[in-house]
GROMACS .gro file of C-alpha atoms in nm:
model
  502
    1MET     CA    1  -3.967  -0.312   1.544
    2THR     CA    2  -3.584  -0.345   1.450
    3ALA     CA    3  -3.280  -0.378   1.616
    4ALA     CA    4  -3.309  -0.135   1.881
    5ALA     CA    5  -3.584  -0.359   2.037
    6ALA     CA    6  -3.359  -0.640   2.075
    7THR     CA    7  -3.271  -0.768   2.439
    8THR     CA    8  -3.053  -1.018   2.600
    9THR     CA    9  -3.389  -1.182   2.681
   10ASP     CA   10  -3.556  -1.172   2.379
   11ILE     CA   11  -3.233  -1.289   2.149
   12PHE     CA   12  -3.441  -1.398   1.843
   13ARG     CA   13  -3.581  -1.045   1.770
   14PRO     CA   14  -3.482  -0.954   1.432
   15ALA     CA   15  -3.266  -0.682   1.327
   16LEU     CA   16  -3.329  -0.657   0.968
   17HIS     CA   17  -3.700  -0.775   0.961
   18TYR     CA   18  -3.995  -0.614   1.079
   19SER     CA   19  -4.174  -0.807   1.395
   20THR     CA   20  -4.441  -0.662   1.625
   21GLY     CA   21  -4.362  -0.559   1.990
   22GLY     CA   22  -4.533  -0.821   2.162
   23THR     CA   23  -4.830  -0.963   1.980
   24TRP     CA   24  -4.936  -1.213   1.693
   25LEU     CA   25  -4.847  -1.135   1.312
   26ASN     CA   26  -4.920  -1.326   1.038
   27ASP     CA   27  -5.024  -1.251   0.669
   28PRO     CA   28  -4.902  -0.898   0.539
   29ASN     CA   29  -5.245  -0.683   0.404
   30GLY     CA   30  -5.326  -0.376   0.250
   31LEU     CA   31  -4.976  -0.322   0.118
   32ILE     CA   32  -4.958   0.034  -0.072
   33PHE     CA   33  -4.721   0.304  -0.143
   34HIS     CA   34  -4.906   0.649  -0.063
   35ASP     CA   35  -4.798   0.971  -0.004
   36GLY     CA   36  -4.434   0.919   0.017
   37ALA     CA   37  -4.455   0.613   0.266
   38TYR     CA   38  -4.498   0.234   0.233
   39HIS     CA   39  -4.786   0.096   0.427
   40LEU     CA   40  -4.747  -0.239   0.585
   41TYR     CA   41  -5.074  -0.370   0.711
   42TYR     CA   42  -5.101  -0.719   0.846
   43GLN     CA   43  -5.308  -0.972   1.034
   44ASN     CA   44  -5.245  -0.910   1.419
   45ASN     CA   45  -5.393  -0.998   1.760
   46PRO     CA   46  -5.394  -0.692   1.939
   47PHE     CA   47  -5.416  -0.845   2.274
   48GLY     CA   48  -5.197  -1.145   2.268
   49SER     CA   49  -4.958  -1.357   2.078
   50GLU     CA   50  -5.193  -1.616   1.955
   51HIS     CA   51  -5.409  -1.646   1.647
   52ALA     CA   52  -5.719  -1.505   1.761
   53ASN     CA   53  -5.883  -1.149   1.769
   54LEU     CA   54  -5.777  -1.096   1.426
   55SER     CA   55  -5.756  -0.737   1.308
   56TRP     CA   56  -5.509  -0.489   1.077
   57GLY     CA   57  -5.197  -0.399   1.270
   58HIS     CA   58  -5.000  -0.122   1.080
   59ALA     CA   59  -4.653   0.017   1.045
   60THR     CA   60  -4.511   0.265   0.789
   61SER     CA   61  -4.160   0.300   0.643
   62THR     CA   62  -4.010   0.527   0.377
   63ASP     CA   63  -3.699   0.269   0.290
   64LEU     CA   64  -3.859  -0.055   0.343
   65VAL     CA   65  -3.618  -0.154   0.633
   66SER     CA   66  -3.672   0.077   0.910
   67TRP     CA   67  -4.032   0.070   1.032
   68THR     CA   68  -4.293   0.303   1.256
   69ASP     CA   69  -4.543   0.108   1.438
   70HIS     CA   70  -4.906   0.271   1.438
   71PRO     CA   71  -5.195   0.195   1.620
   72VAL     CA   72  -5.449  -0.086   1.521
   73ALA     CA   73  -5.590   0.023   1.200
   74ILE     CA   74  -5.908  -0.197   1.139
   75VAL     CA   75  -6.024  -0.369   1.471
   76CYS     CA   76  -6.214  -0.715   1.500
   77ASP     CA   77  -6.543  -0.658   1.690
   78GLU     CA   78  -6.833  -0.897   1.851
   79ASN     CA   79  -6.973  -0.983   1.493
   80GLU     CA   80  -6.629  -1.041   1.244
   81ASP     CA   81  -6.279  -1.093   1.249
   82ILE     CA   82  -6.084  -0.881   0.999
   83PHE     CA   83  -5.910  -1.136   0.774
   84SER     CA   84  -5.652  -1.058   0.491
   85GLY     CA   85  -5.714  -0.808   0.211
   86SER     CA   86  -5.588  -0.511   0.014
   87ILE     CA   87  -5.592  -0.113  -0.017
   88VAL     CA   88  -5.650   0.074  -0.330
   89PHE     CA   89  -5.617   0.434  -0.365
   90ASP     CA   90  -5.917   0.552  -0.516
   91ARG     CA   91  -5.821   0.847  -0.693
   92GLN     CA   92  -6.138   0.927  -0.874
   93ASN     CA   93  -6.358   0.858  -0.585
   94THR     CA   94  -6.544   0.594  -0.767
   95SER     CA   95  -6.658   0.466  -0.423
   96GLY     CA   96  -6.802   0.786  -0.309
   97PHE     CA   97  -6.626   0.762   0.004
   98GLY     CA   98  -6.410   1.076  -0.070
   99LYS     CA   99  -6.512   1.411   0.117
  100ASP     CA  100  -6.399   1.782   0.017
  101GLY     CA  101  -6.206   1.679  -0.250
  102THR     CA  102  -6.025   1.431  -0.074
  103ALA     CA  103  -5.989   1.116  -0.235
  104PRO     CA  104  -6.006   0.776  -0.032
  105LEU     CA  105  -5.814   0.476   0.041
  106VAL     CA  106  -6.020   0.188   0.041
  107ALA     CA  107  -5.937  -0.139   0.215
  108ILE     CA  108  -6.108  -0.446   0.066
  109TYR     CA  109  -6.087  -0.734   0.358
  110THR     CA  110  -6.266  -1.051   0.440
  111SER     CA  111  -6.520  -1.032   0.727
  112ALA     CA  112  -6.493  -1.368   0.894
  113TYR     CA  113  -6.821  -1.357   1.096
  114LYS     CA  114  -6.856  -1.483   1.449
  115PRO     CA  115  -7.070  -1.729   1.615
  116GLY     CA  116  -7.402  -1.548   1.687
  117SER     CA  117  -7.361  -1.293   1.404
  118MET     CA  118  -7.618  -1.256   1.140
  119LEU     CA  119  -7.381  -1.419   0.904
  120GLU     CA  120  -7.200  -1.703   1.128
  121GLY     CA  121  -6.982  -1.935   0.974
  122ILE     CA  122  -6.969  -1.688   0.646
  123GLN     CA  123  -6.656  -1.531   0.505
  124ALA     CA  124  -6.763  -1.255   0.267
  125GLN     CA  125  -6.578  -0.924   0.142
  126SER     CA  126  -6.624  -0.592   0.322
  127LEU     CA  127  -6.493  -0.249   0.277
  128ALA     CA  128  -6.323   0.018   0.507
  129TYR     CA  129  -6.190   0.389   0.376
  130SER     CA  130  -5.957   0.626   0.537
  131LEU     CA  131  -5.953   1.011   0.427
  132ASP     CA  132  -5.605   1.078   0.635
  133GLY     CA  133  -5.382   0.857   0.435
  134GLY     CA  134  -5.434   0.511   0.590
  135TYR     CA  135  -5.423   0.590   0.943
  136THR     CA  136  -5.761   0.595   1.052
  137TRP     CA  137  -6.054   0.388   0.918
  138SER     CA  138  -6.434   0.371   0.896
  139LYS     CA  139  -6.629   0.042   0.819
  140TYR     CA  140  -6.883   0.063   0.544
  141ALA     CA  141  -7.222   0.059   0.694
  142GLU     CA  142  -7.344  -0.161   0.423
  143ASN     CA  143  -7.092  -0.473   0.455
  144PRO     CA  144  -7.063  -0.681   0.302
  145VAL     CA  145  -7.056  -0.607  -0.051
  146LEU     CA  146  -6.961  -0.966  -0.189
  147ASP     CA  147  -7.083  -1.260  -0.032
  148ARG     CA  148  -7.127  -1.611  -0.205
  149ARG     CA  149  -7.259  -1.760   0.107
  150SER     CA  150  -6.907  -1.967   0.142
  151ALA     CA  151  -6.691  -2.061   0.467
  152ASP     CA  152  -6.370  -1.996   0.268
  153PHE     CA  153  -6.409  -1.722   0.027
  154ARG     CA  154  -6.135  -1.469   0.116
  155ASP     CA  155  -5.813  -1.267   0.065
  156PRO     CA  156  -5.940  -0.994  -0.184
  157LYS     CA  157  -5.630  -0.844  -0.418
  158VAL     CA  158  -5.791  -0.534  -0.588
  159PHE     CA  159  -5.625  -0.362  -0.850
  160ARG     CA  160  -5.719  -0.110  -1.127
  161TYR     CA  161  -5.756  -0.248  -1.442
  162GLU     CA  162  -5.685  -0.036  -1.772
  163GLY     CA  163  -5.740  -0.212  -2.099
  164ASP     CA  164  -5.899  -0.302  -2.437
  165THR     CA  165  -6.217  -0.396  -2.224
  166GLY     CA  166  -6.253  -0.062  -2.035
  167SER     CA  167  -6.147   0.059  -1.688
  168TYR     CA  168  -6.241  -0.096  -1.377
  169TRP     CA  169  -6.157  -0.273  -1.038
  170VAL     CA  170  -6.052  -0.631  -1.035
  171MET     CA  171  -6.063  -0.848  -0.757
  172VAL     CA  172  -5.877  -1.176  -0.740
  173ALA     CA  173  -5.988  -1.400  -0.431
  174VAL     CA  174  -6.019  -1.764  -0.325
  175GLU     CA  175  -6.258  -2.036  -0.272
  176ALA     CA  176  -5.960  -2.177  -0.057
  177GLN     CA  177  -6.093  -2.563   0.005
  178ASP     CA  178  -6.182  -2.573  -0.394
  179PHE     CA  179  -5.801  -2.426  -0.505
  180GLN     CA  180  -5.975  -2.182  -0.698
  181VAL     CA  181  -5.888  -1.841  -0.768
  182LEU     CA  182  -6.222  -1.610  -0.856
  183LEU     CA  183  -6.203  -1.304  -1.076
  184TYR     CA  184  -6.456  -1.034  -1.024
  185LYS     CA  185  -6.505  -0.668  -1.153
  186SER     CA  186  -6.637  -0.332  -1.029
  187ARG     CA  187  -6.686   0.036  -1.137
  188ASP     CA  188  -6.719   0.142  -0.784
  189LEU     CA  189  -6.589  -0.096  -0.533
  190ARG     CA  190  -6.945  -0.149  -0.381
  191ASN     CA  191  -7.102  -0.368  -0.668
  192TRP     CA  192  -6.883  -0.659  -0.786
  193GLU     CA  193  -6.941  -0.879  -1.097
  194TYR     CA  194  -6.840  -1.247  -1.135
  195LEU     CA  195  -6.559  -1.288  -1.443
  196SER     CA  196  -6.402  -1.615  -1.407
  197THR     CA  197  -6.221  -1.882  -1.244
  198PHE     CA  198  -5.899  -2.000  -1.257
  199GLY     CA  199  -5.769  -2.355  -1.118
  200PRO     CA  200  -5.708  -2.633  -0.967
  201ALA     CA  201  -5.390  -2.652  -1.112
  202ASN     CA  202  -5.040  -2.738  -0.987
  203ALA     CA  203  -4.990  -2.731  -0.631
  204THR     CA  204  -5.307  -2.834  -0.428
  205GLY     CA  205  -5.160  -3.008  -0.149
  206GLY     CA  206  -5.322  -2.783   0.092
  207ILE     CA  207  -5.598  -2.466   0.079
  208TRP     CA  208  -5.528  -2.189  -0.137
  209GLU     CA  209  -5.511  -1.852  -0.005
  210CYS     CA  210  -5.348  -1.481  -0.054
  211PRO     CA  211  -5.358  -1.454  -0.421
  212ASP     CA  212  -5.244  -1.166  -0.633
  213LEU     CA  213  -5.245  -1.097  -1.012
  214PHE     CA  214  -4.980  -0.827  -1.183
  215PRO     CA  215  -4.817  -0.764  -1.528
  216LEU     CA  216  -4.459  -0.784  -1.552
  217PRO     CA  217  -4.253  -0.713  -1.875
  218ILE     CA  218  -4.011  -0.986  -1.969
  219ASP     CA  219  -3.646  -0.916  -1.956
  220GLY     CA  220  -3.743  -0.570  -1.903
  221ASP     CA  221  -3.878  -0.528  -2.265
  222PRO     CA  222  -4.228  -0.309  -2.223
  223GLU     CA  223  -4.358  -0.447  -2.559
  224ASN     CA  224  -4.353  -0.790  -2.407
  225VAL     CA  225  -4.545  -0.809  -2.072
  226LYS     CA  226  -4.704  -1.104  -1.927
  227TRP     CA  227  -4.914  -1.154  -1.638
  228VAL     CA  228  -4.819  -1.342  -1.301
  229LEU     CA  229  -5.087  -1.493  -1.082
  230THR     CA  230  -4.960  -1.595  -0.713
  231VAL     CA  231  -5.108  -1.792  -0.482
  232ASN     CA  232  -5.039  -1.943  -0.168
  233LEU     CA  233  -5.101  -2.290   0.000
  234ASN     CA  234  -5.087  -2.485   0.312
  235PRO     CA  235  -5.013  -2.719   0.342
  236GLY     CA  236  -4.816  -2.867   0.024
  237GLY     CA  237  -4.514  -2.660  -0.001
  238PRO     CA  238  -4.220  -2.802  -0.190
  239ASN     CA  239  -4.009  -2.898   0.157
  240GLY     CA  240  -4.313  -2.952   0.372
  241GLY     CA  241  -4.607  -2.715   0.504
  242SER     CA  242  -4.688  -2.358   0.392
  243ALA     CA  243  -4.562  -2.217   0.083
  244GLY     CA  244  -4.635  -1.972  -0.243
  245GLN     CA  245  -4.642  -2.066  -0.613
  246TYR     CA  246  -4.699  -1.869  -0.928
  247PHE     CA  247  -4.810  -1.900  -1.257
  248VAL     CA  248  -4.721  -1.663  -1.570
  249GLY     CA  249  -4.970  -1.605  -1.868
  250ASP     CA  250  -5.228  -1.352  -1.992
  251PHE     CA  251  -5.501  -1.141  -1.848
  252ASP     CA  252  -5.764  -0.998  -2.096
  253GLY     CA  253  -5.947  -0.808  -1.814
  254ALA     CA  254  -6.154  -1.142  -1.770
  255THR     CA  255  -5.978  -1.422  -1.776
  256PHE     CA  256  -5.646  -1.529  -1.663
  257THR     CA  257  -5.479  -1.820  -1.874
  258SER     CA  258  -5.157  -1.983  -1.766
  259ALA     CA  259  -4.863  -2.055  -1.984
  260THR     CA  260  -4.691  -2.255  -1.733
  261THR     CA  261  -4.944  -2.484  -1.614
  262VAL     CA  262  -4.789  -2.832  -1.560
  263THR     CA  263  -5.080  -3.037  -1.421
  264GLU     CA  264  -5.463  -2.964  -1.441
  265GLY     CA  265  -5.674  -3.018  -1.164
  266LEU     CA  266  -5.544  -3.205  -0.836
  267GLN     CA  267  -5.178  -3.213  -0.835
  268ASP     CA  268  -4.955  -3.515  -0.928
  269PRO     CA  269  -4.730  -3.566  -0.622
  270ASP     CA  270  -4.456  -3.686  -0.800
  271ARG     CA  271  -4.434  -3.362  -1.025
  272LEU     CA  272  -4.412  -3.140  -0.696
  273GLY     CA  273  -4.061  -3.037  -0.835
  274GLU     CA  274  -4.185  -2.904  -1.176
  275TYR     CA  275  -4.396  -2.604  -1.012
  276GLN     CA  276  -4.293  -2.280  -0.982
  277TRP     CA  277  -4.221  -2.161  -0.654
  278LEU     CA  278  -4.190  -1.811  -0.520
  279ASP     CA  279  -3.942  -1.995  -0.228
  280TRP     CA  280  -3.835  -2.312  -0.181
  281GLY     CA  281  -3.791  -2.280   0.201
  282ARG     CA  282  -3.997  -2.366   0.470
  283ASP     CA  283  -4.097  -2.010   0.598
  284TYR     CA  284  -4.210  -1.790   0.320
  285TYR     CA  285  -4.584  -1.778   0.315
  286ALA     CA  286  -4.893  -1.552   0.241
  287ALA     CA  287  -4.659  -1.334  -0.017
  288VAL     CA  288  -4.820  -1.044  -0.170
  289SER     CA  289  -4.718  -0.723  -0.369
  290PHE     CA  290  -4.727  -0.340  -0.257
  291SER     CA  291  -4.992  -0.134  -0.509
  292ASP     CA  292  -4.867   0.194  -0.655
  293ALA     CA  293  -4.493   0.109  -0.550
  294PRO     CA  294  -4.290   0.400  -0.750
  295GLU     CA  295  -4.119   0.379  -1.074
  296GLY     CA  296  -4.354   0.062  -1.148
  297ARG     CA  297  -4.152  -0.180  -0.929
  298ARG     CA  298  -4.306  -0.451  -0.811
  299LEU     CA  299  -4.226  -0.524  -0.436
  300MET     CA  300  -4.318  -0.826  -0.246
  301ILE     CA  301  -4.317  -0.913   0.114
  302ALA     CA  302  -4.432  -1.217   0.328
  303TRP     CA  303  -4.469  -1.370   0.646
  304MET     CA  304  -4.160  -1.555   0.746
  305ASN     CA  305  -4.342  -1.862   0.925
  306ASN     CA  306  -4.459  -2.189   0.848
  307TRP     CA  307  -4.832  -2.323   0.991
  308GLN     CA  308  -4.659  -2.657   1.074
  309TYR     CA  309  -4.494  -2.517   1.375
  310VAL     CA  310  -4.598  -2.129   1.419
  311ASN     CA  311  -4.771  -2.197   1.781
  312GLU     CA  312  -4.454  -2.369   1.910
  313LEU     CA  313  -4.173  -2.085   1.795
  314PRO     CA  314  -3.959  -2.048   2.094
  315THR     CA  315  -3.993  -1.657   2.090
  316ALA     CA  316  -4.116  -1.452   2.382
  317SER     CA  317  -4.439  -1.265   2.379
  318TRP     CA  318  -4.388  -1.184   2.000
  319ARG     CA  319  -4.507  -1.410   1.713
  320SER     CA  320  -4.333  -1.419   1.371
  321PRO     CA  321  -4.151  -1.179   1.166
  322MET     CA  322  -4.191  -1.038   0.816
  323SER     CA  323  -3.947  -1.145   0.526
  324LEU     CA  324  -3.742  -0.906   0.386
  325VAL     CA  325  -3.897  -0.696   0.086
  326ARG     CA  326  -3.806  -0.852  -0.262
  327GLU     CA  327  -3.838  -0.665  -0.621
  328LEU     CA  328  -3.996  -0.900  -0.876
  329THR     CA  329  -3.868  -0.935  -1.255
  330LEU     CA  330  -3.968  -1.160  -1.508
  331GLN     CA  331  -3.658  -1.315  -1.688
  332THR     CA  332  -3.604  -1.573  -1.948
  333ILE     CA  333  -3.401  -1.866  -1.814
  334GLY     CA  334  -3.326  -2.162  -2.015
  335GLY     CA  335  -3.558  -2.086  -2.260
  336GLU     CA  336  -3.850  -2.041  -2.005
  337THR     CA  337  -4.007  -1.750  -1.808
  338HIS     CA  338  -3.929  -1.732  -1.456
  339LEU     CA  339  -3.976  -1.472  -1.168
  340VAL     CA  340  -3.635  -1.331  -1.034
  341GLN     CA  341  -3.642  -1.195  -0.670
  342GLN     CA  342  -3.379  -0.942  -0.536
  343PRO     CA  343  -3.369  -0.799  -0.167
  344VAL     CA  344  -3.471  -0.432  -0.126
  345GLY     CA  345  -3.329  -0.201   0.097
  346ASP     CA  346  -3.013  -0.037   0.279
  347TRP     CA  347  -2.960  -0.213   0.568
  348ALA     CA  348  -2.693   0.004   0.730
  349ALA     CA  349  -3.000   0.207   0.813
  350VAL     CA  350  -3.090  -0.001   1.096
  351SER     CA  351  -2.745  -0.044   1.224
  352ALA     CA  352  -2.550   0.118   1.470
  353SER     CA  353  -2.228   0.025   1.294
  354VAL     CA  354  -2.128  -0.178   0.978
  355SER     CA  355  -1.805  -0.357   0.905
  356ASN     CA  356  -1.676  -0.544   0.629
  357PHE     CA  357  -1.501  -0.908   0.578
  358ASN     CA  358  -1.342  -1.015   0.270
  359LEU     CA  359  -1.167  -1.365   0.143
  360PRO     CA  360  -0.989  -1.360  -0.189
  361GLU     CA  361  -1.008  -1.682  -0.413
  362THR     CA  362  -0.879  -1.973  -0.238
  363THR     CA  363  -0.920  -2.348  -0.245
  364ILE     CA  364  -1.139  -2.477  -0.006
  365PRO     CA  365  -1.002  -2.857   0.104
  366ALA     CA  366  -1.206  -3.126   0.214
  367GLY     CA  367  -1.337  -3.049   0.580
  368THR     CA  368  -1.478  -2.743   0.754
  369THR     CA  369  -1.285  -2.416   0.797
  370ILE     CA  370  -1.376  -2.170   1.045
  371LEU     CA  371  -1.334  -1.795   0.908
  372ASP     CA  372  -1.135  -1.596   1.173
  373GLY     CA  373  -1.301  -1.246   1.212
  374ALA     CA  374  -1.615  -1.350   1.026
  375ALA     CA  375  -1.828  -1.425   1.345
  376GLY     CA  376  -2.179  -1.237   1.353
  377THR     CA  377  -2.545  -1.301   1.435
  378VAL     CA  378  -2.643  -1.043   1.181
  379GLN     CA  379  -2.500  -1.033   0.816
  380ARG     CA  380  -2.501  -1.038   0.459
  381ILE     CA  381  -2.293  -1.279   0.288
  382ASP     CA  382  -2.198  -1.269  -0.075
  383ILE     CA  383  -2.042  -1.603  -0.198
  384SER     CA  384  -1.920  -1.724  -0.501
  385TRP     CA  385  -1.782  -2.088  -0.602
  386THR     CA  386  -1.641  -2.270  -0.898
  387PRO     CA  387  -1.724  -2.626  -0.842
  388GLY     CA  388  -1.427  -2.869  -0.816
  389ALA     CA  389  -1.421  -3.237  -0.731
  390ALA     CA  390  -1.621  -3.198  -0.414
  391GLU     CA  391  -1.975  -3.386  -0.347
  392GLU     CA  392  -2.128  -3.078  -0.170
  393PHE     CA  393  -1.955  -2.732  -0.065
  394GLY     CA  394  -2.088  -2.453   0.106
  395VAL     CA  395  -2.113  -2.195   0.413
  396VAL     CA  396  -2.226  -2.285   0.795
  397VAL     CA  397  -2.366  -1.979   0.949
  398ARG     CA  398  -2.456  -1.911   1.337
  399GLY     CA  399  -2.188  -2.179   1.396
  400GLY     CA  400  -2.089  -2.297   1.742
  401GLY     CA  401  -1.975  -2.658   1.870
  402SER     CA  402  -2.212  -2.883   1.719
  403GLN     CA  403  -2.458  -2.615   1.613
  404GLY     CA  404  -2.470  -2.426   1.272
  405THR     CA  405  -2.684  -2.419   0.977
  406ARG     CA  406  -2.541  -2.503   0.652
  407ILE     CA  407  -2.611  -2.401   0.322
  408GLY     CA  408  -2.448  -2.581   0.024
  409ILE     CA  409  -2.431  -2.687  -0.306
  410ARG     CA  410  -2.479  -3.054  -0.448
  411PRO     CA  411  -2.343  -3.007  -0.826
  412ALA     CA  412  -2.427  -3.372  -0.937
  413GLU     CA  413  -2.778  -3.329  -0.789
  414GLY     CA  414  -2.833  -2.977  -0.927
  415ALA     CA  415  -2.913  -2.909  -0.575
  416LEU     CA  416  -2.924  -2.585  -0.319
  417VAL     CA  417  -2.949  -2.757   0.037
  418VAL     CA  418  -3.018  -2.569   0.372
  419ASP     CA  419  -2.988  -2.782   0.651
  420ARG     CA  420  -3.110  -2.683   0.971
  421ARG     CA  421  -3.131  -3.019   1.176
  422GLU     CA  422  -2.837  -2.869   1.392
  423SER     CA  423  -2.930  -2.508   1.381
  424GLY     CA  424  -2.983  -2.466   1.751
  425HIS     CA  425  -3.366  -2.507   1.950
  426THR     CA  426  -3.494  -2.753   1.700
  427ASP     CA  427  -3.701  -2.972   1.943
  428PHE     CA  428  -4.014  -2.740   1.977
  429HIS     CA  429  -4.177  -2.927   1.693
  430GLU     CA  430  -4.105  -3.258   1.507
  431ALA     CA  431  -4.131  -3.106   1.203
  432PHE     CA  432  -3.867  -2.810   1.222
  433ALA     CA  433  -3.541  -3.002   1.208
  434SER     CA  434  -3.523  -3.032   0.864
  435ILE     CA  435  -3.301  -3.055   0.565
  436ASP     CA  436  -3.450  -2.863   0.243
  437THR     CA  437  -3.363  -2.851  -0.124
  438ALA     CA  438  -3.439  -2.663  -0.423
  439PRO     CA  439  -3.319  -2.706  -0.790
  440ILE     CA  440  -3.002  -2.464  -0.889
  441ARG     CA  441  -2.831  -2.457  -1.227
  442LEU     CA  442  -2.471  -2.345  -1.289
  443VAL     CA  443  -2.444  -1.982  -1.443
  444GLU     CA  444  -2.149  -1.920  -1.640
  445GLY     CA  445  -1.965  -2.197  -1.479
  446GLN     CA  446  -2.027  -2.057  -1.129
  447TYR     CA  447  -2.274  -2.058  -0.823
  448GLN     CA  448  -2.357  -1.759  -0.644
  449LEU     CA  449  -2.521  -1.711  -0.317
  450THR     CA  450  -2.640  -1.405  -0.120
  451LEU     CA  451  -2.751  -1.486   0.231
  452PHE     CA  452  -2.916  -1.254   0.474
  453VAL     CA  453  -2.849  -1.412   0.842
  454ASP     CA  454  -3.071  -1.239   1.137
  455ARG     CA  455  -3.136  -1.337   1.470
  456CYS     CA  456  -3.359  -1.591   1.360
  457SER     CA  457  -3.357  -1.633   1.023
  458VAL     CA  458  -3.138  -1.725   0.699
  459GLU     CA  459  -3.283  -1.589   0.355
  460VAL     CA  460  -3.077  -1.719   0.044
  461PHE     CA  461  -3.092  -1.561  -0.310
  462ALA     CA  462  -2.910  -1.794  -0.530
  463GLN     CA  463  -2.773  -1.718  -0.888
  464GLY     CA  464  -2.884  -1.359  -0.877
  465GLY     CA  465  -3.209  -1.429  -0.736
  466GLN     CA  466  -3.329  -1.726  -0.973
  467VAL     CA  467  -3.393  -1.952  -0.646
  468THR     CA  468  -3.507  -1.819  -0.313
  469MET     CA  469  -3.510  -2.034   0.031
  470THR     CA  470  -3.632  -1.869   0.366
  471GLU     CA  471  -3.602  -2.058   0.662
  472LEU     CA  472  -3.620  -1.978   1.053
  473VAL     CA  473  -3.349  -2.076   1.260
  474PHE     CA  474  -3.291  -2.030   1.680
  475PRO     CA  475  -2.953  -2.069   1.746
  476SER     CA  476  -2.771  -1.991   2.089
  477LEU     CA  477  -2.658  -1.643   2.138
  478THR     CA  478  -2.280  -1.760   2.141
  479SER     CA  479  -2.323  -1.950   1.776
  480ASN     CA  480  -2.219  -1.705   1.574
  481ASP     CA  481  -1.889  -1.862   1.361
  482VAL     CA  482  -1.900  -1.839   0.997
  483SER     CA  483  -1.738  -2.152   0.828
  484LEU     CA  484  -1.688  -2.282   0.484
  485TYR     CA  485  -1.692  -2.680   0.416
  486SER     CA  486  -1.627  -2.923   0.148
  487VAL     CA  487  -1.743  -3.294   0.136
  488GLY     CA  488  -1.552  -3.540  -0.098
  489GLY     CA  489  -1.311  -3.308  -0.231
  490SER     CA  490  -1.188  -2.952  -0.297
  491THR     CA  491  -1.382  -2.658  -0.440
  492THR     CA  492  -1.266  -2.306  -0.545
  493LEU     CA  493  -1.395  -1.999  -0.374
  494ASN     CA  494  -1.387  -1.716  -0.610
  495SER     CA  495  -1.465  -1.437  -0.379
  496LEU     CA  496  -1.660  -1.419  -0.039
  497HIS     CA  497  -1.770  -1.068   0.105
  498ILE     CA  498  -1.950  -1.065   0.472
  499THR     CA  499  -2.087  -0.716   0.595
  500GLN     CA  500  -2.153  -0.717   0.961
  501TYR     CA  501  -2.450  -0.535   1.102
  502ALA     CA  502  -2.449  -0.438   1.444
   0.00000   0.00000   0.00000
């Protein structure tokens, strides 16, 4: 649901981000590009705005910005909740679910068995298949297909592996409480053989969930490919609560070997800032990527929320938006390999009108300067600075009176800062009013930020996407000023461009 759904009584409904009409939403599931459409499935309670009755909701898009809602795809029943998972296009009909020449889409999901069922308390992996392009689904009669008799074995991400060891399906899933990613292989999606285990490693301050494993070229070189393993954890993020981390290494068809592990086993709390994070903000969780994206692009989306306070959010009947879709690349930065993320989409497509505000190079003196003509509630802000004498400088969005969310740079600390302590409605949970930080480095003597400001969120892409921070905010409807600030001296604004979406 996009901008058209917003009303004066629902002022936090996002314009640029996907949200449900009036129900619960969490982890993205089953992401796939198929027959010209991106399919977004997600954890959904079709019957309310609480974390219950978990099923797979469904929306599609041709541009990753405008989304069309569809009926619930895979529904819970008296025996199981439908937890997270993935979808593959079984082109060769290895599963045998195809019919009359139609190759199936196959969903691999976690069955969370309910009290009173034969597998009460167990989480195991199950299948469903679709012969109409992902709109209606049939559960496999012989589910589950992979059962470890575990209460926390979940979130399968499946992909087709083609390599020296053959051609087969690979599943990555988690033993959540053990901080482990487990790998399995299958020829037919029904019968699975154990391959290997990765972890514990790096961040283990909370349970591991929603893994993903995929190859990417370094610096665009197809002859230099590494594998990226992502895994989300809750709690234990760099600024508290839910977050996602990643490892870069090699995969030989059986074992993932990390080249970026900082700590083996349980984490060292003093080294949290050394780990590689998908996002340093409070509200980017359960991130996974789309299968079969055009041109081999690696596109990722996440649930924009935090388990610390999700049940107390001051929204109406709906719970949580998704993040913007991001394209991931691997780049060499400072002699090390890092994920770089860039937002994807033509956001004018969801806007009734678009306007622009520009400010040329100028000196920003100490203090706060409101920019006349720059106010708005749905904006893209591109801004570049050359640091001067200031201890901190930046921009305030969704400002008004004492309200505002501050996004700033502290050069001496090498820190990007998002301060939402005065961002608006913050007292619904003690953990929400936060000041969060991420490491940032100068690039050619400048700091560059791209901000996406929506009705209930700010997504920050710093230094061309080298660092990202995603934060929910709940300001008053009238808090729409944009200001520049500088503390302890002046700084040089190189350029500022604001795109207003209405």
